[in-house]
Short mmCIF file of N, CA and C in Angstrom, two decimals:
data_model
loop_
_atom_site.label_atom_id
_atom_site.label_comp_id
_atom_site.label_asym_id
_atom_site.label_seq_id
_atom_site.Cartn_x
_atom_site.Cartn_y
_atom_site.Cartn_z
N MET A 22 -1.54 0.40 -4.51
CA MET A 22 -3.03 0.39 -4.41
C MET A 22 -3.40 0.02 -3.00
N ILE A 23 -4.40 0.67 -2.46
CA ILE A 23 -5.01 0.32 -1.22
C ILE A 23 -5.97 -0.85 -1.26
N THR A 24 -5.82 -1.72 -0.47
CA THR A 24 -6.92 -2.59 -0.20
C THR A 24 -7.68 -2.60 0.95
N ILE A 25 -9.05 -2.52 0.94
CA ILE A 25 -9.78 -2.40 2.07
C ILE A 25 -10.71 -3.54 2.27
N TYR A 26 -10.44 -4.26 3.27
CA TYR A 26 -11.15 -5.52 3.77
C TYR A 26 -12.33 -4.95 4.67
N THR A 27 -13.44 -5.31 3.99
CA THR A 27 -14.95 -4.79 4.77
C THR A 27 -15.79 -5.94 5.15
N VAL A 28 -16.72 -5.49 5.88
CA VAL A 28 -17.79 -6.25 6.20
C VAL A 28 -19.02 -5.45 5.85
N SER A 29 -19.96 -6.09 5.26
CA SER A 29 -21.35 -5.19 4.69
C SER A 29 -21.96 -4.41 5.81
N SER A 30 -22.19 -4.95 7.00
CA SER A 30 -22.90 -4.12 8.14
C SER A 30 -21.94 -3.22 8.83
N CYS A 31 -20.81 -3.00 8.54
CA CYS A 31 -19.79 -2.33 9.37
C CYS A 31 -19.76 -0.83 9.13
N THR A 32 -20.35 0.09 10.04
CA THR A 32 -20.21 1.45 9.82
C THR A 32 -18.93 2.08 9.70
N SER A 33 -17.87 1.58 10.48
CA SER A 33 -16.56 1.95 10.28
C SER A 33 -15.91 1.83 8.89
N CYS A 34 -16.47 0.80 8.13
CA CYS A 34 -16.11 0.46 6.87
C CYS A 34 -16.67 1.35 5.85
N LYS A 35 -17.88 1.87 6.17
CA LYS A 35 -18.48 2.87 5.26
C LYS A 35 -17.66 4.28 5.34
N LYS A 36 -17.45 4.39 6.68
CA LYS A 36 -16.70 5.70 6.94
C LYS A 36 -15.38 5.78 6.20
N ALA A 37 -14.73 4.67 6.35
CA ALA A 37 -13.46 4.56 5.67
C ALA A 37 -13.61 4.61 3.99
N LYS A 38 -14.48 3.97 3.53
CA LYS A 38 -14.73 4.17 2.06
C LYS A 38 -15.16 5.42 1.49
N THR A 39 -15.96 6.19 2.40
CA THR A 39 -16.33 7.66 2.23
C THR A 39 -15.09 8.53 2.35
N TRP A 40 -14.32 8.35 3.20
CA TRP A 40 -13.01 9.10 3.50
C TRP A 40 -12.15 8.92 2.13
N LEU A 41 -11.91 7.68 1.72
CA LEU A 41 -11.14 7.36 0.58
C LEU A 41 -11.58 8.14 -0.55
N ASN A 42 -12.88 7.86 -0.92
CA ASN A 42 -13.62 8.64 -2.12
C ASN A 42 -13.47 10.03 -1.97
N ALA A 43 -13.74 10.70 -0.84
CA ALA A 43 -13.64 12.07 -0.70
C ALA A 43 -12.20 12.51 -1.02
N HIS A 44 -11.24 11.63 -0.83
CA HIS A 44 -9.69 12.09 -0.94
C HIS A 44 -9.14 11.69 -2.38
N GLN A 45 -10.25 11.10 -3.11
CA GLN A 45 -9.96 10.53 -4.62
C GLN A 45 -8.78 9.50 -4.41
N LEU A 46 -8.71 8.66 -3.56
CA LEU A 46 -7.76 7.59 -3.55
C LEU A 46 -8.33 6.15 -4.24
N THR A 47 -7.74 5.72 -4.97
CA THR A 47 -8.21 4.47 -5.61
C THR A 47 -7.95 3.35 -4.70
N TYR A 48 -8.89 2.29 -4.49
CA TYR A 48 -8.69 1.30 -3.74
C TYR A 48 -9.54 0.08 -4.15
N LYS A 49 -9.24 -1.11 -3.68
CA LYS A 49 -9.95 -2.22 -4.09
C LYS A 49 -10.60 -2.74 -2.90
N GLU A 50 -11.94 -2.93 -2.86
CA GLU A 50 -12.66 -3.46 -1.81
C GLU A 50 -12.79 -4.97 -1.81
N GLN A 51 -12.52 -5.66 -0.62
CA GLN A 51 -12.75 -7.06 -0.56
C GLN A 51 -13.63 -7.29 0.55
N ASN A 52 -14.93 -7.79 0.45
CA ASN A 52 -15.85 -7.94 1.33
C ASN A 52 -15.52 -9.53 1.94
N LEU A 53 -15.13 -9.30 3.34
CA LEU A 53 -14.75 -10.59 3.90
C LEU A 53 -15.94 -11.66 4.14
N GLY A 54 -17.09 -11.25 4.16
CA GLY A 54 -18.23 -12.12 4.29
C GLY A 54 -18.49 -12.81 3.11
N LYS A 55 -18.33 -12.13 1.86
CA LYS A 55 -18.62 -12.61 0.58
C LYS A 55 -17.40 -13.30 -0.13
N GLU A 56 -16.23 -12.65 -0.03
CA GLU A 56 -14.97 -13.08 -0.72
C GLU A 56 -13.99 -13.70 0.02
N GLY A 57 -14.11 -13.53 1.44
CA GLY A 57 -12.88 -14.27 2.29
C GLY A 57 -11.57 -13.53 2.18
N ILE A 58 -10.40 -14.25 2.48
CA ILE A 58 -9.09 -13.71 2.50
C ILE A 58 -8.35 -14.98 2.44
N THR A 59 -7.19 -14.71 1.59
CA THR A 59 -6.33 -15.71 1.22
C THR A 59 -5.31 -15.75 2.47
N LYS A 60 -4.56 -16.89 2.37
CA LYS A 60 -3.42 -17.17 3.33
C LYS A 60 -2.35 -15.93 2.98
N GLU A 61 -2.07 -15.72 1.71
CA GLU A 61 -0.96 -14.67 1.38
C GLU A 61 -1.40 -13.46 1.94
N GLU A 62 -2.57 -13.11 1.56
CA GLU A 62 -3.05 -11.63 1.96
C GLU A 62 -2.84 -11.65 3.54
N LEU A 63 -3.39 -12.80 4.34
CA LEU A 63 -3.24 -12.80 5.92
C LEU A 63 -1.86 -12.54 6.30
N LEU A 64 -0.93 -13.13 5.56
CA LEU A 64 0.46 -13.30 6.12
C LEU A 64 1.03 -11.81 5.68
N ASP A 65 0.66 -11.23 4.71
CA ASP A 65 1.06 -9.87 4.27
C ASP A 65 0.59 -8.80 5.40
N ILE A 66 -0.75 -9.10 5.79
CA ILE A 66 -1.32 -8.12 6.87
C ILE A 66 -0.48 -8.26 8.18
N LEU A 67 -0.20 -9.58 8.51
CA LEU A 67 0.53 -9.85 9.77
C LEU A 67 1.93 -9.40 9.90
N THR A 68 2.60 -9.37 8.72
CA THR A 68 3.87 -8.66 8.68
C THR A 68 4.04 -7.25 9.04
N LYS A 69 2.82 -6.52 8.93
CA LYS A 69 2.75 -5.08 8.99
C LYS A 69 2.08 -4.80 10.40
N THR A 70 1.74 -5.77 11.19
CA THR A 70 1.20 -5.39 12.46
C THR A 70 2.18 -5.27 13.53
N GLU A 71 1.66 -4.57 14.57
CA GLU A 71 2.61 -4.33 15.75
C GLU A 71 2.53 -5.58 16.76
N ASN A 72 1.32 -6.01 16.92
CA ASN A 72 0.92 -7.12 17.84
C ASN A 72 0.42 -8.36 17.43
N GLY A 73 0.76 -8.69 15.98
CA GLY A 73 0.36 -10.02 15.38
C GLY A 73 -1.08 -10.08 15.37
N VAL A 74 -1.52 -11.39 15.77
CA VAL A 74 -2.76 -11.75 15.62
C VAL A 74 -3.67 -10.90 16.30
N ALA A 75 -3.35 -10.44 17.47
CA ALA A 75 -4.10 -9.43 18.38
C ALA A 75 -4.50 -8.26 17.88
N SER A 76 -3.67 -7.74 16.72
CA SER A 76 -3.92 -6.43 16.19
C SER A 76 -5.05 -6.53 15.19
N ILE A 77 -5.36 -7.80 14.60
CA ILE A 77 -6.28 -7.89 13.70
C ILE A 77 -7.66 -8.88 14.01
N VAL A 78 -7.41 -9.61 14.97
CA VAL A 78 -8.66 -10.49 15.41
C VAL A 78 -9.49 -9.77 16.40
N SER A 79 -10.77 -9.85 16.31
CA SER A 79 -11.55 -9.12 17.26
C SER A 79 -12.05 -10.37 18.20
N SER A 80 -11.56 -10.54 19.33
CA SER A 80 -12.09 -11.72 20.26
C SER A 80 -13.32 -11.37 20.83
N LYS A 81 -13.84 -10.13 20.67
CA LYS A 81 -15.18 -9.55 21.30
C LYS A 81 -16.41 -9.72 20.43
N ASN A 82 -16.07 -9.78 19.04
CA ASN A 82 -17.24 -9.90 18.18
C ASN A 82 -17.83 -11.36 18.29
N ARG A 83 -19.24 -11.44 17.64
CA ARG A 83 -20.07 -12.53 18.03
C ARG A 83 -19.57 -13.64 17.16
N TYR A 84 -18.84 -13.53 16.10
CA TYR A 84 -18.35 -14.61 15.43
C TYR A 84 -17.24 -15.27 16.10
N ALA A 85 -16.31 -14.66 16.79
CA ALA A 85 -15.18 -15.17 17.54
C ALA A 85 -15.84 -15.75 18.84
N LYS A 86 -16.80 -15.16 19.46
CA LYS A 86 -17.38 -15.60 20.71
C LYS A 86 -18.00 -16.94 20.39
N SER A 87 -18.70 -17.20 19.12
CA SER A 87 -19.29 -18.38 18.88
C SER A 87 -18.29 -19.48 18.74
N LEU A 88 -16.93 -19.28 18.52
CA LEU A 88 -16.04 -20.42 18.31
C LEU A 88 -15.69 -21.30 19.47
N GLY A 89 -16.05 -20.60 20.78
CA GLY A 89 -15.83 -21.26 21.90
C GLY A 89 -14.47 -21.62 22.31
N VAL A 90 -13.49 -20.79 21.50
CA VAL A 90 -11.92 -21.09 21.93
C VAL A 90 -11.26 -19.68 22.20
N ASP A 91 -10.40 -19.87 22.86
CA ASP A 91 -9.50 -18.81 23.21
C ASP A 91 -8.38 -18.56 22.04
N ILE A 92 -8.63 -17.64 21.29
CA ILE A 92 -7.70 -17.58 20.06
C ILE A 92 -6.19 -17.24 20.53
N GLU A 93 -5.97 -16.71 21.81
CA GLU A 93 -4.57 -16.57 22.43
C GLU A 93 -3.97 -17.96 22.45
N ASP A 94 -4.71 -19.09 22.83
CA ASP A 94 -4.14 -20.38 22.98
C ASP A 94 -3.88 -21.16 21.80
N LEU A 95 -4.09 -20.48 20.55
CA LEU A 95 -3.97 -21.19 19.21
C LEU A 95 -2.59 -20.79 18.65
N SER A 96 -2.08 -21.57 17.89
CA SER A 96 -0.55 -21.20 17.11
C SER A 96 -1.12 -20.33 16.03
N VAL A 97 -0.15 -19.67 15.62
CA VAL A 97 -0.30 -18.75 14.42
C VAL A 97 -1.07 -19.40 13.17
N ASN A 98 -0.41 -20.66 13.08
CA ASN A 98 -1.01 -21.31 11.77
C ASN A 98 -2.53 -21.75 12.05
N GLU A 99 -2.83 -22.11 13.32
CA GLU A 99 -4.29 -22.38 13.81
C GLU A 99 -5.22 -21.24 13.59
N VAL A 100 -4.61 -20.13 13.96
CA VAL A 100 -5.38 -18.73 13.81
C VAL A 100 -5.57 -18.39 12.25
N ILE A 101 -4.50 -18.55 11.52
CA ILE A 101 -4.70 -18.35 10.16
C ILE A 101 -5.75 -19.20 9.49
N ASP A 102 -5.69 -20.47 9.94
CA ASP A 102 -6.64 -21.39 9.31
C ASP A 102 -8.23 -21.11 9.78
N LEU A 103 -8.21 -20.62 11.08
CA LEU A 103 -9.48 -20.30 11.60
C LEU A 103 -10.13 -18.94 10.88
N ILE A 104 -9.17 -18.14 10.63
CA ILE A 104 -9.53 -16.76 9.82
C ILE A 104 -10.03 -17.07 8.61
N MET A 105 -9.34 -18.02 7.75
CA MET A 105 -9.75 -18.35 6.45
C MET A 105 -11.20 -18.98 6.42
N GLU A 106 -11.42 -19.82 7.41
CA GLU A 106 -12.62 -20.33 7.63
C GLU A 106 -13.67 -19.46 7.89
N MET A 107 -13.44 -18.53 8.85
CA MET A 107 -14.41 -17.54 9.46
C MET A 107 -13.77 -16.21 9.36
N PRO A 108 -13.71 -15.50 8.26
CA PRO A 108 -12.96 -14.27 8.07
C PRO A 108 -13.67 -13.07 8.80
N ARG A 109 -14.86 -13.32 9.36
CA ARG A 109 -15.42 -12.17 10.00
C ARG A 109 -14.95 -12.05 11.49
N ILE A 110 -14.13 -12.83 11.93
CA ILE A 110 -13.82 -12.73 13.21
C ILE A 110 -12.57 -11.56 13.23
N LEU A 111 -12.34 -11.13 11.93
CA LEU A 111 -11.21 -10.02 11.93
C LEU A 111 -11.83 -8.78 12.29
N LYS A 112 -11.01 -7.82 12.82
CA LYS A 112 -11.52 -6.40 12.98
C LYS A 112 -11.82 -5.71 11.65
N SER A 113 -12.66 -4.86 11.63
CA SER A 113 -12.86 -4.18 10.48
C SER A 113 -13.15 -2.70 10.53
N PRO A 114 -12.66 -1.99 9.55
CA PRO A 114 -12.11 -2.51 8.24
C PRO A 114 -10.63 -2.56 8.41
N ILE A 115 -9.94 -3.16 7.63
CA ILE A 115 -8.56 -3.28 7.40
C ILE A 115 -8.09 -2.72 6.13
N LEU A 116 -7.42 -1.70 6.18
CA LEU A 116 -6.79 -0.99 5.01
C LEU A 116 -5.21 -1.42 5.03
N VAL A 117 -5.00 -1.77 3.84
CA VAL A 117 -3.44 -2.00 3.71
C VAL A 117 -2.89 -1.73 2.30
N ASP A 118 -1.68 -1.23 2.15
CA ASP A 118 -0.98 -1.18 0.83
C ASP A 118 0.45 -1.71 1.04
N ASP A 119 1.23 -1.28 0.15
CA ASP A 119 2.53 -1.88 0.08
C ASP A 119 3.25 -1.71 1.41
N LYS A 120 3.07 -0.67 2.13
CA LYS A 120 3.86 -0.21 3.23
C LYS A 120 3.03 -0.10 4.51
N ARG A 121 1.84 0.19 4.51
CA ARG A 121 1.08 0.70 5.66
C ARG A 121 -0.20 -0.20 6.01
N LEU A 122 -0.59 -0.36 7.27
CA LEU A 122 -1.56 -0.98 7.54
C LEU A 122 -2.44 -0.19 8.59
N GLN A 123 -3.78 -0.28 8.58
CA GLN A 123 -4.59 0.34 9.36
C GLN A 123 -5.75 -0.55 9.80
N VAL A 124 -5.96 -0.94 11.03
CA VAL A 124 -7.04 -1.66 11.45
C VAL A 124 -8.20 -0.75 12.11
N GLY A 125 -9.26 -0.64 11.79
CA GLY A 125 -10.36 0.13 12.20
C GLY A 125 -10.38 1.45 11.47
N TYR A 126 -11.37 2.40 11.60
CA TYR A 126 -11.34 3.68 11.07
C TYR A 126 -10.96 4.71 12.25
N LYS A 127 -9.96 5.37 11.86
CA LYS A 127 -9.48 6.39 12.71
C LYS A 127 -9.10 7.52 11.95
N GLU A 128 -9.87 8.63 11.87
CA GLU A 128 -9.55 9.85 10.68
C GLU A 128 -8.08 10.17 10.73
N ASP A 129 -7.51 10.44 11.92
CA ASP A 129 -6.22 11.02 12.13
C ASP A 129 -5.13 9.91 11.49
N ASP A 130 -5.33 8.57 11.75
CA ASP A 130 -4.57 7.49 11.31
C ASP A 130 -4.84 7.24 9.67
N ILE A 131 -5.99 7.28 9.24
CA ILE A 131 -6.06 6.94 7.79
C ILE A 131 -5.36 8.13 6.98
N ARG A 132 -5.07 9.07 7.50
CA ARG A 132 -4.38 10.30 6.59
C ARG A 132 -3.01 9.56 6.12
N ALA A 133 -2.50 8.63 6.93
CA ALA A 133 -1.33 8.01 6.39
C ALA A 133 -1.23 7.74 4.88
N PHE A 134 -2.37 7.26 4.55
CA PHE A 134 -2.62 6.81 3.19
C PHE A 134 -2.49 7.93 2.12
N LEU A 135 -2.54 9.21 2.54
CA LEU A 135 -2.56 10.32 1.51
C LEU A 135 -1.13 10.49 1.17
N PRO A 136 -0.90 10.65 -0.14
CA PRO A 136 0.47 10.92 -0.59
C PRO A 136 1.15 11.90 0.43
N ARG A 137 2.45 11.85 0.46
CA ARG A 137 2.98 12.73 1.43
C ARG A 137 2.99 14.34 1.06
N ALA A 138 2.98 14.51 -0.25
CA ALA A 138 2.95 15.90 -0.72
C ALA A 138 1.37 16.48 -0.22
N VAL A 139 0.45 15.76 -0.39
CA VAL A 139 -0.84 16.12 0.07
C VAL A 139 -1.10 16.26 1.39
N ARG A 140 -0.32 15.44 2.14
CA ARG A 140 -0.52 15.60 3.68
C ARG A 140 0.39 16.91 3.99
N ASN A 141 1.51 17.17 3.47
CA ASN A 141 2.24 18.44 3.81
C ASN A 141 1.46 19.66 3.41
N VAL A 142 0.76 19.82 2.29
CA VAL A 142 -0.01 20.80 2.09
C VAL A 142 -1.29 21.07 2.96
N GLU A 143 -1.89 19.95 3.26
CA GLU A 143 -2.96 20.11 4.25
C GLU A 143 -2.55 20.66 5.54
N ASN A 144 -1.31 19.97 6.09
CA ASN A 144 -0.75 20.25 7.43
C ASN A 144 -0.38 21.90 7.54
N ALA A 145 0.16 22.27 6.43
CA ALA A 145 0.70 23.58 6.23
C ALA A 145 -0.78 24.57 6.38
N GLU A 146 -1.81 24.21 5.53
CA GLU A 146 -3.04 24.96 5.67
C GLU A 146 -3.50 24.94 7.10
N ALA A 147 -3.58 23.80 7.75
CA ALA A 147 -4.00 23.79 9.13
C ALA A 147 -3.35 24.75 9.93
N ARG A 148 -2.01 24.70 9.89
CA ARG A 148 -1.25 25.60 10.63
C ARG A 148 -1.32 27.01 10.36
N LEU A 149 -1.75 27.38 9.13
CA LEU A 149 -2.13 28.66 8.78
C LEU A 149 -3.48 29.08 9.41
N ARG A 150 -4.45 28.22 9.33
CA ARG A 150 -5.70 28.55 9.76
C ARG A 150 -5.52 28.78 11.27
N ALA A 151 -4.94 27.77 11.90
CA ALA A 151 -4.63 28.16 13.45
C ALA A 151 -3.94 29.25 13.85
N ALA A 152 -3.12 29.69 13.06
CA ALA A 152 -2.33 31.14 13.34
C ALA A 152 -3.23 32.28 13.12
N LEU A 153 -4.24 32.24 12.33
CA LEU A 153 -5.15 33.34 11.90
C LEU A 153 -6.22 33.50 13.11
#
């Protein structure tokens, strides 16, 4: 099952949910502003990142700026505690399942959540259209 971590005002979150619905993929939405995130969920996400905390925390958003600290100067445990206190410092949306993680909405990348058989059919159809 796909879990999508969202923020209410996020247009990329809305696009990701629209895409998931259009492709009839079931998902569980978790609003970071209302429901927060658990330490276990954060650790699961971090194990799937390429660049650790830098992959999921937005140091440019207003919530992170309001903290007045450089997140890169903090230990991983301190960052986890900080995220749990203020989950809106996370980039959004974050989509995760048993194997995959996507941060932000990129239509080419979100396709990884499609079952392989569906991706293969769509890719074959696209190649056929391109050949015509």
